[in-house]
Amino acid sequence: MALLSTILLIIVALIGLLLIIALFMKRNHYVNCSITINAPTLKVYNFLKLLENQEAFNKHAQAGTDRIKTFTGVDGTVGFIYAWSGSKEAGKGEKEILALEEGKRIETEIRFVKPMVVSSRMVMETEVVNNQQTVVRWSNAGRLNYPLNLLIPVMQKSVAKDMRESLIKLKELLEG
């Protein structure tokens, strides 16, 4: 019985310590990645601004093959919303186009409902290198409130890895 009490006390102390650490951790997160694609900038931009095209390269958009998808508005225009719900893997949420700078920038907000309520801003920018090369920069920024902010270091690493994989797939699609 004393051993069980000691184990429970240690577990409670560890949880308490983690909660105290979370009080002093940052609450904002930011991840960015980039890739050079051997394709004209307008071709790259016109593909990226259509949220439905993300099914072809975005690792998270491909999660959960049983997703139910709904679309509101005209894809590739401000106000378009791509919503989904599905299995535990896919979760539930929506992505909305907030702003477009023709040929240069697409700003969206992604709002998750499940497995947890959280949102972030995503920006995809295209930059001309030459007539046949484009740099794509993809950033994700948001806020995780206490105590979820404890997850930021792990989340940033995971999101960066997934973004890199998605950009490599995008490059293969647009160069193929």
PDB file of C-alpha atoms in Angstrom:
ATOM      1  CA  MET A   1       0.000   0.000   0.000  1.00  0.00           C
ATOM      2  CA  ALA A   2       2.878   2.369   0.818  1.00  0.00           C
ATOM      3  CA  LEU A   3       4.397   1.644  -2.607  1.00  0.00           C
ATOM      4  CA  LEU A   4       1.128   2.489  -4.367  1.00  0.00           C
ATOM      5  CA  SER A   5       0.825   5.721  -2.379  1.00  0.00           C
ATOM      6  CA  THR A   6       4.401   6.655  -3.287  1.00  0.00           C
ATOM      7  CA  ILE A   7       3.800   5.973  -6.992  1.00  0.00           C
ATOM      8  CA  LEU A   8       0.593   8.042  -6.964  1.00  0.00           C
ATOM      9  CA  LEU A   9       2.385  10.877  -5.157  1.00  0.00           C
ATOM     10  CA  ILE A  10       5.180  10.844  -7.743  1.00  0.00           C
ATOM     11  CA  ILE A  11       2.650  10.911 -10.617  1.00  0.00           C
ATOM     12  CA  VAL A  12       0.755  13.824  -9.047  1.00  0.00           C
ATOM     13  CA  ALA A  13       4.042  15.674  -8.459  1.00  0.00           C
ATOM     14  CA  LEU A  14       5.113  15.164 -12.096  1.00  0.00           C
ATOM     15  CA  ILE A  15       1.773  16.414 -13.390  1.00  0.00           C
ATOM     16  CA  GLY A  16       2.018  19.418 -11.067  1.00  0.00           C
ATOM     17  CA  LEU A  17       5.559  20.129 -12.266  1.00  0.00           C
ATOM     18  CA  LEU A  18       4.460  19.978 -15.911  1.00  0.00           C
ATOM     19  CA  LEU A  19       1.595  22.377 -15.196  1.00  0.00           C
ATOM     20  CA  ILE A  20       3.989  24.791 -13.482  1.00  0.00           C
ATOM     21  CA  ILE A  21       6.415  24.589 -16.415  1.00  0.00           C
ATOM     22  CA  ALA A  22       3.519  25.311 -18.814  1.00  0.00           C
ATOM     23  CA  LEU A  23       2.826  28.561 -16.921  1.00  0.00           C
ATOM     24  CA  PHE A  24       6.206  29.900 -18.072  1.00  0.00           C
ATOM     25  CA  MET A  25       6.249  28.529 -21.628  1.00  0.00           C
ATOM     26  CA  LYS A  26       5.384  30.529 -24.725  1.00  0.00           C
ATOM     27  CA  ARG A  27       1.849  30.239 -26.007  1.00  0.00           C
ATOM     28  CA  ASN A  28       2.449  31.236 -29.627  1.00  0.00           C
ATOM     29  CA  HIS A  29       3.801  28.849 -32.215  1.00  0.00           C
ATOM     30  CA  TYR A  30       5.329  29.452 -35.631  1.00  0.00           C
ATOM     31  CA  VAL A  31       6.597  27.018 -38.242  1.00  0.00           C
ATOM     32  CA  ASN A  32       7.789  27.752 -41.766  1.00  0.00           C
ATOM     33  CA  CYS A  33       9.244  25.731 -44.604  1.00  0.00           C
ATOM     34  CA  SER A  34      10.150  26.433 -48.207  1.00  0.00           C
ATOM     35  CA  ILE A  35      10.992  24.611 -51.407  1.00  0.00           C
ATOM     36  CA  THR A  36      12.011  25.543 -54.935  1.00  0.00           C
ATOM     37  CA  ILE A  37       9.742  24.137 -57.635  1.00  0.00           C
ATOM     38  CA  ASN A  38      10.765  23.928 -61.280  1.00  0.00           C
ATOM     39  CA  ALA A  39       7.569  25.457 -62.648  1.00  0.00           C
ATOM     40  CA  PRO A  40       6.383  28.979 -63.516  1.00  0.00           C
ATOM     41  CA  THR A  41       5.114  31.021 -60.570  1.00  0.00           C
ATOM     42  CA  LEU A  42       1.622  31.558 -61.981  1.00  0.00           C
ATOM     43  CA  LYS A  43       1.146  27.793 -62.467  1.00  0.00           C
ATOM     44  CA  VAL A  44       2.236  27.160 -58.860  1.00  0.00           C
ATOM     45  CA  TYR A  45       0.114  29.976 -57.423  1.00  0.00           C
ATOM     46  CA  ASN A  46      -3.012  29.006 -59.375  1.00  0.00           C
ATOM     47  CA  PHE A  47      -2.696  25.427 -58.099  1.00  0.00           C
ATOM     48  CA  LEU A  48      -2.119  26.466 -54.471  1.00  0.00           C
ATOM     49  CA  LYS A  49      -4.988  28.940 -54.224  1.00  0.00           C
ATOM     50  CA  LEU A  50      -7.528  26.152 -54.798  1.00  0.00           C
ATOM     51  CA  LEU A  51      -8.004  24.508 -51.402  1.00  0.00           C
ATOM     52  CA  GLU A  52      -9.468  21.409 -53.022  1.00  0.00           C
ATOM     53  CA  ASN A  53      -6.049  20.839 -54.659  1.00  0.00           C
ATOM     54  CA  GLN A  54      -4.512  20.342 -51.217  1.00  0.00           C
ATOM     55  CA  GLU A  55      -6.000  16.835 -51.234  1.00  0.00           C
ATOM     56  CA  ALA A  56      -3.265  15.979 -53.747  1.00  0.00           C
ATOM     57  CA  PHE A  57      -0.257  17.018 -51.629  1.00  0.00           C
ATOM     58  CA  ASN A  58      -1.112  18.064 -48.066  1.00  0.00           C
ATOM     59  CA  LYS A  59      -0.407  15.195 -45.676  1.00  0.00           C
ATOM     60  CA  HIS A  60      -3.122  16.300 -43.251  1.00  0.00           C
ATOM     61  CA  ALA A  61      -5.737  16.752 -45.974  1.00  0.00           C
ATOM     62  CA  GLN A  62      -5.110  13.129 -46.935  1.00  0.00           C
ATOM     63  CA  ALA A  63      -5.662  11.782 -43.398  1.00  0.00           C
ATOM     64  CA  GLY A  64      -8.795   9.732 -42.897  1.00  0.00           C
ATOM     65  CA  THR A  65     -10.074   8.354 -46.171  1.00  0.00           C
ATOM     66  CA  ASP A  66     -13.606   8.348 -44.726  1.00  0.00           C
ATOM     67  CA  ARG A  67     -13.787  12.148 -44.485  1.00  0.00           C
ATOM     68  CA  ILE A  68     -17.028  13.903 -45.230  1.00  0.00           C
ATOM     69  CA  LYS A  69     -16.184  17.145 -47.034  1.00  0.00           C
ATOM     70  CA  THR A  70     -18.274  20.243 -47.605  1.00  0.00           C
ATOM     71  CA  PHE A  71     -17.423  23.327 -49.629  1.00  0.00           C
ATOM     72  CA  THR A  72     -18.928  26.775 -49.207  1.00  0.00           C
ATOM     73  CA  GLY A  73     -18.332  29.492 -51.788  1.00  0.00           C
ATOM     74  CA  VAL A  74     -16.077  29.536 -54.834  1.00  0.00           C
ATOM     75  CA  ASP A  75     -12.716  27.806 -54.401  1.00  0.00           C
ATOM     76  CA  GLY A  76      -9.765  30.104 -54.992  1.00  0.00           C
ATOM     77  CA  THR A  77     -11.630  33.189 -53.752  1.00  0.00           C
ATOM     78  CA  VAL A  78     -11.719  34.984 -50.408  1.00  0.00           C
ATOM     79  CA  GLY A  79     -14.349  33.478 -48.134  1.00  0.00           C
ATOM     80  CA  PHE A  80     -14.219  29.951 -49.583  1.00  0.00           C
ATOM     81  CA  ILE A  81     -14.490  27.350 -46.802  1.00  0.00           C
ATOM     82  CA  TYR A  82     -13.410  23.726 -47.038  1.00  0.00           C
ATOM     83  CA  ALA A  83     -14.792  21.766 -44.070  1.00  0.00           C
ATOM     84  CA  TRP A  84     -14.325  18.141 -43.110  1.00  0.00           C
ATOM     85  CA  SER A  85     -15.282  15.603 -40.497  1.00  0.00           C
ATOM     86  CA  GLY A  86     -14.265  12.013 -40.175  1.00  0.00           C
ATOM     87  CA  SER A  87     -12.484   9.407 -38.120  1.00  0.00           C
ATOM     88  CA  LYS A  88     -10.261  10.148 -35.141  1.00  0.00           C
ATOM     89  CA  GLU A  89      -7.333  10.486 -37.573  1.00  0.00           C
ATOM     90  CA  ALA A  90      -9.098  13.093 -39.728  1.00  0.00           C
ATOM     91  CA  GLY A  91     -10.844  14.936 -36.907  1.00  0.00           C
ATOM     92  CA  LYS A  92     -13.210  17.790 -37.668  1.00  0.00           C
ATOM     93  CA  GLY A  93     -12.508  21.327 -38.803  1.00  0.00           C
ATOM     94  CA  GLU A  94     -12.507  23.843 -41.589  1.00  0.00           C
ATOM     95  CA  LYS A  95     -10.125  25.966 -43.600  1.00  0.00           C
ATOM     96  CA  GLU A  96     -11.081  29.395 -44.964  1.00  0.00           C
ATOM     97  CA  ILE A  97      -9.361  31.621 -47.503  1.00  0.00           C
ATOM     98  CA  LEU A  98      -8.904  34.977 -45.761  1.00  0.00           C
ATOM     99  CA  ALA A  99      -6.816  36.933 -48.274  1.00  0.00           C
ATOM    100  CA  LEU A 100      -5.249  36.572 -51.698  1.00  0.00           C
ATOM    101  CA  GLU A 101      -2.504  38.615 -53.310  1.00  0.00           C
ATOM    102  CA  GLU A 102      -2.693  37.494 -56.915  1.00  0.00           C
ATOM    103  CA  GLY A 103       0.340  35.491 -57.955  1.00  0.00           C
ATOM    104  CA  LYS A 104       2.076  35.976 -54.606  1.00  0.00           C
ATOM    105  CA  ARG A 105       0.246  35.090 -51.401  1.00  0.00           C
ATOM    106  CA  ILE A 106      -2.596  32.959 -50.039  1.00  0.00           C
ATOM    107  CA  GLU A 107      -3.648  33.457 -46.422  1.00  0.00           C
ATOM    108  CA  THR A 108      -5.949  30.939 -44.768  1.00  0.00           C
ATOM    109  CA  GLU A 109      -7.210  30.157 -41.311  1.00  0.00           C
ATOM    110  CA  ILE A 110      -7.543  26.556 -40.220  1.00  0.00           C
ATOM    111  CA  ARG A 111      -9.978  25.884 -37.403  1.00  0.00           C
ATOM    112  CA  PHE A 112      -9.992  22.482 -35.723  1.00  0.00           C
ATOM    113  CA  VAL A 113     -12.980  21.340 -33.693  1.00  0.00           C
ATOM    114  CA  LYS A 114     -11.844  17.748 -32.998  1.00  0.00           C
ATOM    115  CA  PRO A 115      -9.722  16.312 -31.502  1.00  0.00           C
ATOM    116  CA  MET A 116      -9.314  19.743 -29.847  1.00  0.00           C
ATOM    117  CA  VAL A 117     -10.479  23.289 -30.479  1.00  0.00           C
ATOM    118  CA  VAL A 118      -7.561  25.263 -31.889  1.00  0.00           C
ATOM    119  CA  SER A 119      -6.928  27.528 -34.871  1.00  0.00           C
ATOM    120  CA  SER A 120      -3.958  28.900 -36.757  1.00  0.00           C
ATOM    121  CA  ARG A 121      -3.106  31.124 -39.698  1.00  0.00           C
ATOM    122  CA  MET A 122      -1.413  29.570 -42.675  1.00  0.00           C
ATOM    123  CA  VAL A 123       0.310  31.549 -45.399  1.00  0.00           C
ATOM    124  CA  MET A 124       1.618  30.212 -48.695  1.00  0.00           C
ATOM    125  CA  GLU A 125       3.780  32.612 -50.670  1.00  0.00           C
ATOM    126  CA  THR A 126       5.245  32.223 -54.127  1.00  0.00           C
ATOM    127  CA  GLU A 127       8.352  34.037 -55.322  1.00  0.00           C
ATOM    128  CA  VAL A 128       9.728  34.122 -58.854  1.00  0.00           C
ATOM    129  CA  VAL A 129      13.267  32.769 -59.169  1.00  0.00           C
ATOM    130  CA  ASN A 130      13.174  32.819 -62.974  1.00  0.00           C
ATOM    131  CA  ASN A 131      10.654  31.944 -65.734  1.00  0.00           C
ATOM    132  CA  GLN A 132      10.712  28.258 -64.801  1.00  0.00           C
ATOM    133  CA  GLN A 133      11.412  28.279 -61.043  1.00  0.00           C
ATOM    134  CA  THR A 134       9.344  29.328 -58.054  1.00  0.00           C
ATOM    135  CA  VAL A 135      10.088  29.355 -54.344  1.00  0.00           C
ATOM    136  CA  VAL A 136       7.104  28.351 -52.194  1.00  0.00           C
ATOM    137  CA  ARG A 137       7.145  29.465 -48.570  1.00  0.00           C
ATOM    138  CA  TRP A 138       4.587  27.935 -46.211  1.00  0.00           C
ATOM    139  CA  SER A 139       4.067  29.177 -42.661  1.00  0.00           C
ATOM    140  CA  ASN A 140       1.758  28.186 -39.840  1.00  0.00           C
ATOM    141  CA  ALA A 141       1.264  30.439 -36.820  1.00  0.00           C
ATOM    142  CA  GLY A 142      -1.131  30.336 -33.929  1.00  0.00           C
ATOM    143  CA  ARG A 143      -1.648  30.146 -30.218  1.00  0.00           C
ATOM    144  CA  LEU A 144      -2.125  27.289 -27.784  1.00  0.00           C
ATOM    145  CA  ASN A 145      -3.490  28.383 -24.431  1.00  0.00           C
ATOM    146  CA  TYR A 146      -2.435  26.973 -21.076  1.00  0.00           C
ATOM    147  CA  PRO A 147      -1.923  24.047 -20.479  1.00  0.00           C
ATOM    148  CA  LEU A 148      -1.911  22.972 -24.160  1.00  0.00           C
ATOM    149  CA  ASN A 149       1.071  25.273 -24.719  1.00  0.00           C
ATOM    150  CA  LEU A 150       3.110  22.497 -23.111  1.00  0.00           C
ATOM    151  CA  LEU A 151       2.734  20.693 -26.459  1.00  0.00           C
ATOM    152  CA  ILE A 152       4.228  23.489 -28.606  1.00  0.00           C
ATOM    153  CA  PRO A 153       7.797  22.084 -28.927  1.00  0.00           C
ATOM    154  CA  VAL A 154       6.523  18.656 -30.009  1.00  0.00           C
ATOM    155  CA  MET A 155       3.819  20.159 -32.231  1.00  0.00           C
ATOM    156  CA  GLN A 156       6.254  22.510 -34.009  1.00  0.00           C
ATOM    157  CA  LYS A 157       8.615  19.637 -34.795  1.00  0.00           C
ATOM    158  CA  SER A 158       5.767  17.435 -36.063  1.00  0.00           C
ATOM    159  CA  VAL A 159       4.146  20.195 -38.135  1.00  0.00           C
ATOM    160  CA  ALA A 160       7.499  21.157 -39.719  1.00  0.00           C
ATOM    161  CA  LYS A 161       8.128  17.523 -40.709  1.00  0.00           C
ATOM    162  CA  ASP A 162       4.636  17.192 -42.213  1.00  0.00           C
ATOM    163  CA  MET A 163       4.970  20.510 -44.064  1.00  0.00           C
ATOM    164  CA  ARG A 164       8.314  19.434 -45.575  1.00  0.00           C
ATOM    165  CA  GLU A 165       6.815  16.117 -46.724  1.00  0.00           C
ATOM    166  CA  SER A 166       3.818  17.939 -48.215  1.00  0.00           C
ATOM    167  CA  LEU A 167       6.041  20.439 -50.053  1.00  0.00           C
ATOM    168  CA  ILE A 168       8.107  17.610 -51.543  1.00  0.00           C
ATOM    169  CA  LYS A 169       4.889  15.996 -52.799  1.00  0.00           C
ATOM    170  CA  LEU A 170       3.743  19.373 -54.194  1.00  0.00           C
ATOM    171  CA  LYS A 171       7.059  19.714 -56.040  1.00  0.00           C
ATOM    172  CA  GLU A 172       6.664  16.229 -57.538  1.00  0.00           C
ATOM    173  CA  LEU A 173       3.103  17.030 -58.655  1.00  0.00           C
ATOM    174  CA  LEU A 174       3.897  20.345 -60.286  1.00  0.00           C
ATOM    175  CA  GLU A 175       7.134  19.210 -61.925  1.00  0.00           C
ATOM    176  CA  GLY A 176       5.675  15.894 -63.185  1.00  0.00           C
TER     177      GLY A 176
END
